[in-house]
Amino acid sequence: MKLLEDKIRADGKVYDGDILKVDSFVNHQIDVPLMNELAKEFYHRFVDSGVNKILTIEASGIGIACLTAQYFTAPVVFAKKSRSANLAPDVYTAKVISYTHGNTNNILVSKDYLGANDRVLIIDDFLATGEALFGLCDLVAQAGATLCGAGILIEKAYQAGGKAARERGIRVESLARVASMSQKDGITFVEE
Amino acid sequence: MKLLEDKIRADGKVYDGDILKVDSFVNHQIDVPLMNELAKEFYHRFVDSGVNKILTIEASGIGIACLTAQYFTAPVVFAKKSRSANLAPDVYTAKVISYTHGNTNNILVSKDYLGANDRVLIIDDFLATGEALFGLCDLVAQAGATLCGAGILIEKAYQAGGKAARERGIRVESLARVASMSQKDGITFVEE
């Protein structure tokens, strides 16, 4: 989506260690008018999927998830992160490695808020290795819910997550797909 | 605000240790259509304050902050929590004790995203002791920004935070003010 690609080119910053910093409009400051346009785009792409619940993961997915959910008139459920394994009987859990932060989190969702009648759209800010996405898909499967797909703001298309997800049959809609990035040559996007 | 009070009466759960659990519509699952009505109410109350930035704190404030921000056509900045003191020169920090979680967090905001030209509306889900609110106000002061006020979903009016904030001259608008709560007698609200 050109709107997001242009914003990433203008304000995204590339750092060593494969880091694309979008703190000024996604992860710390949130450009809400922009996000609202992206939320409408997610709605447009998944309008025929019967979505009745949006699933995301704290913290930076929550904003775009809520803005998207208002167009579906659906609730958001956000998976919580816990550094300790939570073996409570009333939660679904999955393990998610964060390569960015160099740690492993258990993500969890209460069984009260995800169930067999839910048709779930996963929304998240980034897709790279797919760790977070597959963790969320695991929670959806545990709940016996139906996965409609995943709406992602920024996919690092040169990493394995997006390809692996699509090969599993997951419908992934990424609004910007980074083909390559470097401090020297800047950012290029996959031409769709 | 009757809409929120009714929802708290219907779906809020009171637990030992002064806990009001609103996980089904605020803190874990987010009732976005409801939150959108509450967001409009915040807009209505602060429309004449010249707000150009919404400040909140991760994670559960982000949803309502983004929904509110769209009416102001303003960005959201969310303060991040860190268990370790962050002495980086490029952030404003404040110390916040969480009585709910029994720990102390440093909250931080990048100096890039809060400054002297900002007219800030703080949005948060709960106000009880005022720890989080005063931490956020501290960040606003450090940035030399102007504080327009605070929009709170649920204030525990029998705790000290709301009174202390108003005595400091902070305009606090709470959409539901809990006067008392117990498992036996239920929840009562301050009559406005």
mmCIF file of C-alpha atoms in Angstrom:
data_model
loop_
_atom_site.group_PDB
_atom_site.id
_atom_site.type_symbol
_atom_site.label_atom_id
_atom_site.label_comp_id
_atom_site.label_asym_id
_atom_site.label_seq_id
_atom_site.Cartn_x
_atom_site.Cartn_y
_atom_site.Cartn_z
ATOM 1 C CA MET A 1 0.000 0.000 0.000
ATOM 2 C CA LYS A 2 1.627 3.169 -1.230
ATOM 3 C CA LEU A 3 0.506 5.314 1.720
ATOM 4 C CA LEU A 4 2.391 3.142 4.206
ATOM 5 C CA GLU A 5 5.394 2.518 1.955
ATOM 6 C CA ASP A 6 5.854 6.255 1.484
ATOM 7 C CA LYS A 7 5.651 6.819 5.238
ATOM 8 C CA ILE A 8 8.231 4.092 5.914
ATOM 9 C CA ARG A 9 10.567 5.564 3.290
ATOM 10 C CA ALA A 10 10.167 9.027 4.808
ATOM 11 C CA ASP A 11 10.261 8.259 8.537
ATOM 12 C CA GLY A 12 11.474 4.672 9.033
ATOM 13 C CA LYS A 13 15.042 4.270 10.214
ATOM 14 C CA VAL A 14 17.265 1.310 9.435
ATOM 15 C CA TYR A 15 19.774 0.208 12.066
ATOM 16 C CA ASP A 16 22.356 -2.542 12.289
ATOM 17 C CA GLY A 17 20.953 -5.912 13.268
ATOM 18 C CA ASP A 18 18.107 -5.877 10.762
ATOM 19 C CA ILE A 19 16.179 -3.279 12.744
ATOM 20 C CA LEU A 20 13.565 -1.101 11.066
ATOM 21 C CA LYS A 21 12.608 1.540 13.577
ATOM 22 C CA VAL A 22 9.147 3.019 13.097
ATOM 23 C CA ASP A 23 8.862 4.510 16.576
ATOM 24 C CA SER A 24 7.627 7.823 15.253
ATOM 25 C CA PHE A 25 4.386 6.447 13.822
ATOM 26 C CA VAL A 26 3.831 2.820 14.940
ATOM 27 C CA ASN A 27 5.609 1.607 18.082
ATOM 28 C CA HIS A 28 5.925 4.489 20.509
ATOM 29 C CA GLN A 29 4.214 7.434 18.928
ATOM 30 C CA ILE A 30 1.213 6.240 16.925
ATOM 31 C CA ASP A 31 0.126 8.278 13.902
ATOM 32 C CA VAL A 32 -3.571 7.660 14.478
ATOM 33 C CA PRO A 33 -4.929 9.339 11.321
ATOM 34 C CA LEU A 34 -2.533 7.210 9.248
ATOM 35 C CA MET A 35 -3.350 4.065 11.227
ATOM 36 C CA ASN A 36 -7.025 4.726 10.675
ATOM 37 C CA GLU A 37 -6.489 4.656 6.905
ATOM 38 C CA LEU A 38 -4.591 1.363 7.280
ATOM 39 C CA ALA A 39 -7.372 0.014 9.514
ATOM 40 C CA LYS A 40 -9.906 0.768 6.754
ATOM 41 C CA GLU A 41 -7.691 -1.089 4.290
ATOM 42 C CA PHE A 42 -7.686 -4.181 6.542
ATOM 43 C CA TYR A 43 -11.460 -3.914 6.734
ATOM 44 C CA HIS A 44 -11.709 -3.647 2.970
ATOM 45 C CA ARG A 45 -9.534 -6.751 2.490
ATOM 46 C CA PHE A 46 -11.320 -8.941 5.057
ATOM 47 C CA VAL A 47 -14.861 -7.547 4.856
ATOM 48 C CA ASP A 48 -16.234 -10.778 3.358
ATOM 49 C CA SER A 49 -14.583 -13.120 5.884
ATOM 50 C CA GLY A 50 -17.204 -12.910 8.630
ATOM 51 C CA VAL A 51 -14.692 -11.640 11.167
ATOM 52 C CA ASN A 52 -16.191 -11.267 14.648
ATOM 53 C CA LYS A 53 -13.038 -10.958 16.755
ATOM 54 C CA ILE A 54 -9.664 -9.261 16.361
ATOM 55 C CA LEU A 55 -6.684 -10.895 18.069
ATOM 56 C CA THR A 56 -3.398 -9.106 18.674
ATOM 57 C CA ILE A 57 -0.510 -9.099 21.107
ATOM 58 C CA GLU A 58 0.515 -6.413 23.575
ATOM 59 C CA ALA A 59 1.657 -3.716 23.348
ATOM 60 C CA SER A 60 2.207 -2.218 19.921
ATOM 61 C CA GLY A 61 -0.490 -4.220 18.113
ATOM 62 C CA ILE A 62 -3.295 -2.884 20.304
ATOM 63 C CA GLY A 63 -3.745 0.511 18.667
ATOM 64 C CA ILE A 64 -4.107 -0.657 15.076
ATOM 65 C CA ALA A 65 -6.211 -3.608 16.269
ATOM 66 C CA CYS A 66 -8.734 -1.329 18.002
ATOM 67 C CA LEU A 67 -8.930 1.050 15.060
ATOM 68 C CA THR A 68 -9.531 -1.918 12.749
ATOM 69 C CA ALA A 69 -12.075 -3.533 15.080
ATOM 70 C CA GLN A 70 -14.368 -0.519 14.981
ATOM 71 C CA TYR A 71 -15.054 -1.131 11.278
ATOM 72 C CA PHE A 72 -15.939 -4.772 11.982
ATOM 73 C CA THR A 73 -17.947 -3.757 15.091
ATOM 74 C CA ALA A 74 -15.949 -6.495 16.826
ATOM 75 C CA PRO A 75 -14.065 -6.744 20.111
ATOM 76 C CA VAL A 76 -10.286 -6.947 20.349
ATOM 77 C CA VAL A 77 -8.544 -9.548 22.463
ATOM 78 C CA PHE A 78 -4.893 -8.903 23.144
ATOM 79 C CA ALA A 79 -2.613 -11.761 24.164
ATOM 80 C CA LYS A 80 -0.546 -10.916 27.199
ATOM 81 C CA LYS A 81 3.137 -11.601 27.488
ATOM 82 C CA SER A 82 4.561 -13.324 30.512
ATOM 83 C CA ARG A 83 8.181 -14.184 31.131
ATOM 84 C CA SER A 84 7.162 -17.028 33.431
ATOM 85 C CA ALA A 85 5.275 -20.073 32.188
ATOM 86 C CA ASN A 86 1.628 -19.724 33.180
ATOM 87 C CA LEU A 87 0.068 -23.102 33.697
ATOM 88 C CA ALA A 88 -3.294 -21.804 34.887
ATOM 89 C CA PRO A 89 -6.133 -23.980 33.607
ATOM 90 C CA ASP A 90 -8.166 -21.006 32.411
ATOM 91 C CA VAL A 91 -5.753 -19.727 29.749
ATOM 92 C CA TYR A 92 -4.441 -20.784 26.352
ATOM 93 C CA THR A 93 -0.682 -20.314 26.108
ATOM 94 C CA ALA A 94 2.033 -20.490 23.476
ATOM 95 C CA LYS A 95 5.749 -19.840 23.510
ATOM 96 C CA VAL A 96 7.121 -16.997 21.394
ATOM 97 C CA ILE A 97 10.794 -16.236 20.855
ATOM 98 C CA SER A 98 11.574 -12.548 20.337
ATOM 99 C CA TYR A 99 14.704 -12.180 18.240
ATOM 100 C CA THR A 100 14.428 -8.396 18.560
ATOM 101 C CA HIS A 101 14.499 -8.493 22.346
ATOM 102 C CA GLY A 102 16.544 -11.669 22.719
ATOM 103 C CA ASN A 103 14.115 -13.420 25.043
ATOM 104 C CA THR A 104 11.243 -15.879 25.109
ATOM 105 C CA ASN A 105 7.759 -14.925 26.212
ATOM 106 C CA ASN A 106 4.792 -17.049 26.978
ATOM 107 C CA ILE A 107 1.760 -15.410 25.434
ATOM 108 C CA LEU A 108 -1.606 -16.131 26.936
ATOM 109 C CA VAL A 109 -5.280 -15.523 26.350
ATOM 110 C CA SER A 110 -8.047 -16.296 28.793
ATOM 111 C CA LYS A 111 -10.329 -19.110 27.663
ATOM 112 C CA ASP A 112 -13.234 -16.772 28.391
ATOM 113 C CA TYR A 113 -12.367 -14.567 25.425
ATOM 114 C CA LEU A 114 -11.554 -16.980 22.622
ATOM 115 C CA GLY A 115 -13.802 -19.877 21.640
ATOM 116 C CA ALA A 116 -15.278 -22.087 18.954
ATOM 117 C CA ASN A 117 -17.722 -19.450 17.708
ATOM 118 C CA ASP A 118 -15.022 -16.900 17.007
ATOM 119 C CA ARG A 119 -13.925 -16.006 13.496
ATOM 120 C CA VAL A 120 -10.600 -14.388 14.168
ATOM 121 C CA LEU A 121 -8.588 -11.803 12.299
ATOM 122 C CA ILE A 122 -5.074 -11.487 13.698
ATOM 123 C CA ILE A 123 -3.651 -7.957 13.501
ATOM 124 C CA ASP A 124 -0.035 -7.123 14.244
ATOM 125 C CA ASP A 125 2.500 -4.457 13.416
ATOM 126 C CA PHE A 126 5.378 -6.643 12.175
ATOM 127 C CA LEU A 127 5.862 -10.018 10.531
ATOM 128 C CA ALA A 128 9.436 -11.263 10.264
ATOM 129 C CA THR A 129 10.281 -14.761 11.507
ATOM 130 C CA GLY A 130 6.601 -15.411 12.157
ATOM 131 C CA GLU A 131 7.151 -16.310 15.813
ATOM 132 C CA ALA A 132 4.424 -14.008 17.139
ATOM 133 C CA LEU A 133 2.010 -14.885 14.319
ATOM 134 C CA PHE A 134 2.422 -18.632 14.794
ATOM 135 C CA GLY A 135 2.015 -18.233 18.548
ATOM 136 C CA LEU A 136 -1.265 -16.392 17.993
ATOM 137 C CA CYS A 137 -2.405 -19.018 15.439
ATOM 138 C CA ASP A 138 -1.655 -21.663 18.047
ATOM 139 C CA LEU A 139 -3.959 -19.905 20.536
ATOM 140 C CA VAL A 140 -6.704 -19.727 17.894
ATOM 141 C CA ALA A 141 -6.330 -23.455 17.215
ATOM 142 C CA GLN A 142 -6.378 -24.340 20.910
ATOM 143 C CA ALA A 143 -9.639 -22.411 21.250
ATOM 144 C CA GLY A 144 -11.197 -24.237 18.304
ATOM 145 C CA ALA A 145 -11.818 -20.848 16.696
ATOM 146 C CA THR A 146 -11.712 -20.163 12.954
ATOM 147 C CA LEU A 147 -8.773 -18.186 11.617
ATOM 148 C CA CYS A 148 -9.822 -15.765 8.868
ATOM 149 C CA GLY A 149 -6.308 -14.494 8.287
ATOM 150 C CA ALA A 150 -3.705 -12.030 9.421
ATOM 151 C CA GLY A 151 -3.436 -8.323 8.711
ATOM 152 C CA ILE A 152 0.128 -7.083 9.091
ATOM 153 C CA LEU A 153 1.403 -3.534 8.783
ATOM 154 C CA ILE A 154 5.004 -4.294 7.829
ATOM 155 C CA GLU A 155 6.303 -7.625 6.583
ATOM 156 C CA LYS A 156 10.013 -8.237 6.223
ATOM 157 C CA ALA A 157 9.451 -10.284 3.082
ATOM 158 C CA TYR A 158 13.073 -11.450 2.986
ATOM 159 C CA GLN A 159 12.554 -13.300 6.262
ATOM 160 C CA ALA A 160 10.860 -16.674 6.491
ATOM 161 C CA GLY A 161 7.642 -15.911 8.391
ATOM 162 C CA GLY A 162 5.371 -14.678 5.615
ATOM 163 C CA LYS A 163 6.278 -17.478 3.226
ATOM 164 C CA ALA A 164 5.882 -20.120 5.933
ATOM 165 C CA ALA A 165 2.494 -18.727 6.958
ATOM 166 C CA ARG A 166 1.178 -18.660 3.380
ATOM 167 C CA GLU A 167 2.451 -22.218 2.830
ATOM 168 C CA ARG A 168 0.414 -23.259 5.855
ATOM 169 C CA GLY A 169 -2.640 -21.816 4.106
ATOM 170 C CA ILE A 170 -2.937 -18.728 6.271
ATOM 171 C CA ARG A 171 -4.215 -15.698 4.386
ATOM 172 C CA VAL A 172 -1.667 -12.989 5.149
ATOM 173 C CA GLU A 173 -2.345 -9.424 4.041
ATOM 174 C CA SER A 174 0.660 -7.170 4.613
ATOM 175 C CA LEU A 175 0.270 -3.488 3.817
ATOM 176 C CA ALA A 176 3.991 -2.982 3.206
ATOM 177 C CA ARG A 177 6.367 -5.786 2.237
ATOM 178 C CA VAL A 178 10.010 -4.840 2.673
ATOM 179 C CA ALA A 179 12.167 -6.537 0.021
ATOM 180 C CA SER A 180 15.479 -5.209 1.310
ATOM 181 C CA MET A 181 16.808 -2.561 3.626
ATOM 182 C CA SER A 182 20.160 -1.098 4.517
ATOM 183 C CA GLN A 183 21.493 2.161 5.856
ATOM 184 C CA LYS A 184 23.439 2.648 2.658
ATOM 185 C CA ASP A 185 20.799 1.821 0.048
ATOM 186 C CA GLY A 186 17.611 2.541 1.922
ATOM 187 C CA ILE A 187 14.437 0.491 1.836
ATOM 188 C CA THR A 188 12.886 -1.276 -1.132
ATOM 189 C CA PHE A 189 9.472 -2.935 -1.242
ATOM 190 C CA VAL A 190 8.159 -6.026 -2.974
ATOM 191 C CA GLU A 191 6.335 -4.955 -6.131
ATOM 192 C CA GLU A 192 2.896 -6.546 -6.020
ATOM 193 C CA MET B 1 -21.535 8.201 32.578
ATOM 194 C CA LYS B 2 -24.422 5.797 32.768
ATOM 195 C CA LEU B 3 -23.326 3.675 29.784
ATOM 196 C CA LEU B 4 -20.058 2.729 31.487
ATOM 197 C CA GLU B 5 -21.524 2.422 34.983
ATOM 198 C CA ASP B 6 -24.135 -0.010 33.697
ATOM 199 C CA LYS B 7 -21.465 -2.065 31.956
ATOM 200 C CA ILE B 8 -19.323 -2.199 35.115
ATOM 201 C CA ARG B 9 -22.329 -3.256 37.189
ATOM 202 C CA ALA B 10 -23.183 -5.978 34.669
ATOM 203 C CA ASP B 11 -19.734 -7.355 33.825
ATOM 204 C CA GLY B 12 -17.223 -6.031 36.356
ATOM 205 C CA LYS B 13 -16.060 -8.477 39.007
ATOM 206 C CA VAL B 14 -14.958 -7.529 42.496
ATOM 207 C CA TYR B 15 -12.202 -9.581 44.121
ATOM 208 C CA ASP B 16 -10.418 -9.487 47.449
ATOM 209 C CA GLY B 17 -7.607 -6.961 47.619
ATOM 210 C CA ASP B 18 -9.621 -4.065 46.194
ATOM 211 C CA ILE B 19 -9.562 -5.542 42.695
ATOM 212 C CA LEU B 20 -12.177 -4.566 40.129
ATOM 213 C CA LYS B 21 -11.712 -6.890 37.209
ATOM 214 C CA VAL B 22 -12.930 -5.526 33.881
ATOM 215 C CA ASP B 23 -11.023 -8.009 31.736
ATOM 216 C CA SER B 24 -14.035 -8.743 29.575
ATOM 217 C CA PHE B 25 -14.318 -5.231 28.141
ATOM 218 C CA VAL B 26 -11.265 -3.134 29.078
ATOM 219 C CA ASN B 27 -8.050 -4.942 29.998
ATOM 220 C CA HIS B 28 -7.823 -8.138 28.007
ATOM 221 C CA GLN B 29 -10.819 -8.233 25.749
ATOM 222 C CA ILE B 30 -11.678 -4.702 24.616
ATOM 223 C CA ASP B 31 -15.299 -3.902 23.810
ATOM 224 C CA VAL B 32 -14.413 -1.575 20.940
ATOM 225 C CA PRO B 33 -17.947 -0.308 20.141
ATOM 226 C CA LEU B 34 -18.368 0.621 23.816
ATOM 227 C CA MET B 35 -14.887 2.162 23.999
ATOM 228 C CA ASN B 36 -15.673 4.198 20.922
ATOM 229 C CA GLU B 37 -18.651 5.768 22.687
ATOM 230 C CA LEU B 38 -16.431 6.545 25.676
ATOM 231 C CA ALA B 39 -13.793 7.984 23.335
ATOM 232 C CA LYS B 40 -16.411 10.344 21.888
ATOM 233 C CA GLU B 41 -17.303 11.416 25.420
ATOM 234 C CA PHE B 42 -13.654 12.299 26.142
ATOM 235 C CA TYR B 43 -13.607 14.290 22.926
ATOM 236 C CA HIS B 44 -16.786 16.087 23.904
ATOM 237 C CA ARG B 45 -15.350 17.002 27.318
ATOM 238 C CA PHE B 46 -11.961 18.224 26.051
ATOM 239 C CA VAL B 47 -12.912 19.541 22.616
ATOM 240 C CA ASP B 48 -12.162 23.153 23.597
ATOM 241 C CA SER B 49 -8.767 22.430 25.185
ATOM 242 C CA GLY B 50 -6.646 22.541 22.029
ATOM 243 C CA VAL B 51 -5.405 18.989 22.548
ATOM 244 C CA ASN B 52 -2.820 17.964 19.946
ATOM 245 C CA LYS B 53 -1.351 14.869 21.611
ATOM 246 C CA ILE B 54 -2.722 11.955 23.616
ATOM 247 C CA LEU B 55 -0.411 10.388 26.200
ATOM 248 C CA THR B 56 -1.050 6.991 27.754
ATOM 249 C CA ILE B 57 0.869 4.080 29.222
ATOM 250 C CA GLU B 58 1.238 0.553 27.892
ATOM 251 C CA ALA B 59 -0.595 -1.729 27.579
ATOM 252 C CA SER B 60 -4.248 -1.358 28.489
ATOM 253 C CA GLY B 61 -4.468 2.404 27.919
ATOM 254 C CA ILE B 62 -3.460 2.166 24.263
ATOM 255 C CA GLY B 63 -6.801 1.050 22.826
ATOM 256 C CA ILE B 64 -8.969 3.767 24.349
ATOM 257 C CA ALA B 65 -6.208 6.332 23.685
ATOM 258 C CA CYS B 66 -6.150 5.533 19.949
ATOM 259 C CA LEU B 67 -9.927 5.566 19.653
ATOM 260 C CA THR B 68 -10.009 8.941 21.408
ATOM 261 C CA ALA B 69 -7.136 10.352 19.360
ATOM 262 C CA GLN B 70 -8.979 9.851 16.088
ATOM 263 C CA TYR B 71 -11.567 12.446 17.122
ATOM 264 C CA PHE B 72 -8.828 14.960 17.920
ATOM 265 C CA THR B 73 -6.913 13.999 14.737
ATOM 266 C CA ALA B 74 -3.923 13.717 17.072
ATOM 267 C CA PRO B 75 -1.159 11.157 17.558
ATOM 268 C CA VAL B 76 -0.896 8.916 20.615
ATOM 269 C CA VAL B 77 2.329 8.503 22.544
ATOM 270 C CA PHE B 78 2.434 5.591 24.904
ATOM 271 C CA ALA B 79 4.928 5.553 27.773
ATOM 272 C CA LYS B 80 6.836 2.299 27.958
ATOM 273 C CA LYS B 81 7.426 0.401 31.162
ATOM 274 C CA SER B 82 10.869 -0.820 32.074
ATOM 275 C CA ARG B 83 11.847 -2.729 35.173
ATOM 276 C CA SER B 84 15.376 -1.413 34.914
ATOM 277 C CA ALA B 85 16.236 2.250 35.315
ATOM 278 C CA ASN B 86 16.871 3.735 31.899
ATOM 279 C CA LEU B 87 19.323 6.580 32.108
ATOM 280 C CA ALA B 88 19.547 7.185 28.377
ATOM 281 C CA PRO B 89 19.856 10.894 27.607
ATOM 282 C CA ASP B 90 17.150 10.774 24.953
ATOM 283 C CA VAL B 91 14.198 9.810 27.187
ATOM 284 C CA TYR B 92 12.093 11.360 29.931
ATOM 285 C CA THR B 93 11.572 8.915 32.800
ATOM 286 C CA ALA B 94 9.526 8.676 35.993
ATOM 287 C CA LYS B 95 9.144 6.034 38.653
ATOM 288 C CA VAL B 96 5.711 4.422 39.090
ATOM 289 C CA ILE B 97 4.783 1.998 41.845
ATOM 290 C CA SER B 98 2.156 -0.577 40.854
ATOM 291 C CA TYR B 99 0.201 -1.663 43.908
ATOM 292 C CA THR B 100 -1.785 -4.077 41.737
ATOM 293 C CA HIS B 101 1.299 -5.886 40.521
ATOM 294 C CA GLY B 102 3.469 -5.273 43.575
ATOM 295 C CA ASN B 103 6.398 -3.818 41.672
ATOM 296 C CA THR B 104 7.965 -0.566 40.563
ATOM 297 C CA ASN B 105 8.336 0.378 36.923
ATOM 298 C CA ASN B 106 10.236 3.135 35.308
ATOM 299 C CA ILE B 107 8.075 4.657 32.613
ATOM 300 C CA LEU B 108 9.745 6.396 29.743
ATOM 301 C CA VAL B 109 8.960 8.491 26.707
ATOM 302 C CA SER B 110 11.411 9.446 24.000
ATOM 303 C CA LYS B 111 12.223 13.150 23.938
ATOM 304 C CA ASP B 112 11.456 13.036 20.207
ATOM 305 C CA TYR B 113 7.744 12.552 20.877
ATOM 306 C CA LEU B 114 6.920 14.972 23.678
ATOM 307 C CA GLY B 115 7.898 18.639 23.623
ATOM 308 C CA ALA B 116 7.085 22.242 24.437
ATOM 309 C CA ASN B 117 4.542 22.613 21.630
ATOM 310 C CA ASP B 118 2.414 19.717 22.799
ATOM 311 C CA ARG B 119 -0.951 20.199 24.463
ATOM 312 C CA VAL B 120 -1.415 16.853 26.120
ATOM 313 C CA LEU B 121 -4.490 14.900 27.124
ATOM 314 C CA ILE B 122 -3.597 11.924 29.303
ATOM 315 C CA ILE B 123 -5.887 8.918 28.799
ATOM 316 C CA ASP B 124 -5.838 5.861 31.039
ATOM 317 C CA ASP B 125 -8.129 3.046 32.074
ATOM 318 C CA PHE B 126 -7.863 3.330 35.872
ATOM 319 C CA LEU B 127 -7.169 6.003 38.464
ATOM 320 C CA ALA B 128 -6.690 4.795 42.045
ATOM 321 C CA THR B 129 -3.614 5.917 43.983
ATOM 322 C CA GLY B 130 -2.652 8.206 41.114
ATOM 323 C CA GLU B 131 0.811 6.687 40.723
ATOM 324 C CA ALA B 132 0.539 6.202 36.960
ATOM 325 C CA LEU B 133 -1.157 9.569 36.427
ATOM 326 C CA PHE B 134 1.454 11.487 38.401
ATOM 327 C CA GLY B 135 4.223 9.646 36.579
ATOM 328 C CA LEU B 136 2.730 10.701 33.251
ATOM 329 C CA CYS B 137 2.257 14.289 34.490
ATOM 330 C CA ASP B 138 5.923 14.267 35.483
ATOM 331 C CA LEU B 139 6.902 13.325 31.909
ATOM 332 C CA VAL B 140 4.709 16.126 30.541
ATOM 333 C CA ALA B 141 6.387 18.621 32.900
ATOM 334 C CA GLN B 142 9.886 17.419 31.996
ATOM 335 C CA ALA B 143 9.038 17.962 28.326
ATOM 336 C CA GLY B 144 7.796 21.490 28.990
ATOM 337 C CA ALA B 145 4.486 20.477 27.404
ATOM 338 C CA THR B 146 1.081 21.786 28.460
ATOM 339 C CA LEU B 147 -1.216 19.430 30.312
ATOM 340 C CA CYS B 148 -4.849 19.848 29.256
ATOM 341 C CA GLY B 149 -6.133 17.215 31.653
ATOM 342 C CA ALA B 150 -6.719 13.535 32.152
ATOM 343 C CA GLY B 151 -9.517 11.357 30.809
ATOM 344 C CA ILE B 152 -9.993 8.252 32.938
ATOM 345 C CA LEU B 153 -12.373 5.371 32.345
ATOM 346 C CA ILE B 154 -12.742 4.160 35.938
ATOM 347 C CA GLU B 155 -11.754 6.124 39.031
ATOM 348 C CA LYS B 156 -11.728 4.481 42.440
ATOM 349 C CA ALA B 157 -13.036 7.640 44.070
ATOM 350 C CA TYR B 158 -12.456 6.275 47.580
ATOM 351 C CA GLN B 159 -8.720 6.171 46.913
ATOM 352 C CA ALA B 160 -6.487 9.220 47.118
ATOM 353 C CA GLY B 161 -5.383 9.730 43.505
ATOM 354 C CA GLY B 162 -8.329 11.634 42.057
ATOM 355 C CA LYS B 163 -8.575 14.055 44.974
ATOM 356 C CA ALA B 164 -4.821 14.668 44.997
ATOM 357 C CA ALA B 165 -4.792 15.280 41.243
ATOM 358 C CA ARG B 166 -7.681 17.776 41.401
ATOM 359 C CA GLU B 167 -6.009 19.559 44.336
ATOM 360 C CA ARG B 168 -2.941 19.958 42.156
ATOM 361 C CA GLY B 169 -5.158 21.713 39.630
ATOM 362 C CA ILE B 170 -5.266 18.880 37.124
ATOM 363 C CA ARG B 171 -8.556 18.630 35.277
ATOM 364 C CA VAL B 172 -9.605 14.999 35.741
ATOM 365 C CA GLU B 173 -12.618 13.671 33.844
ATOM 366 C CA SER B 174 -13.538 10.160 34.970
ATOM 367 C CA LEU B 175 -16.380 8.424 33.143
ATOM 368 C CA ALA B 176 -17.221 6.169 36.106
ATOM 369 C CA ARG B 177 -16.364 7.020 39.715
ATOM 370 C CA VAL B 178 -16.608 4.027 42.037
ATOM 371 C CA ALA B 179 -17.756 5.116 45.506
ATOM 372 C CA SER B 180 -17.542 1.653 47.055
ATOM 373 C CA MET B 181 -17.291 -1.951 46.031
ATOM 374 C CA SER B 182 -17.472 -5.325 47.706
ATOM 375 C CA GLN B 183 -18.357 -8.849 46.708
ATOM 376 C CA LYS B 184 -21.256 -8.784 49.136
ATOM 377 C CA ASP B 185 -22.817 -5.422 48.351
ATOM 378 C CA GLY B 186 -21.715 -4.873 44.775
ATOM 379 C CA ILE B 187 -20.534 -1.619 43.264
ATOM 380 C CA THR B 188 -21.836 1.882 43.920
ATOM 381 C CA PHE B 189 -20.893 5.019 42.028
ATOM 382 C CA VAL B 190 -20.409 8.635 43.066
ATOM 383 C CA GLU B 191 -23.544 10.565 42.175
ATOM 384 C CA GLU B 192 -22.471 13.573 40.124
#
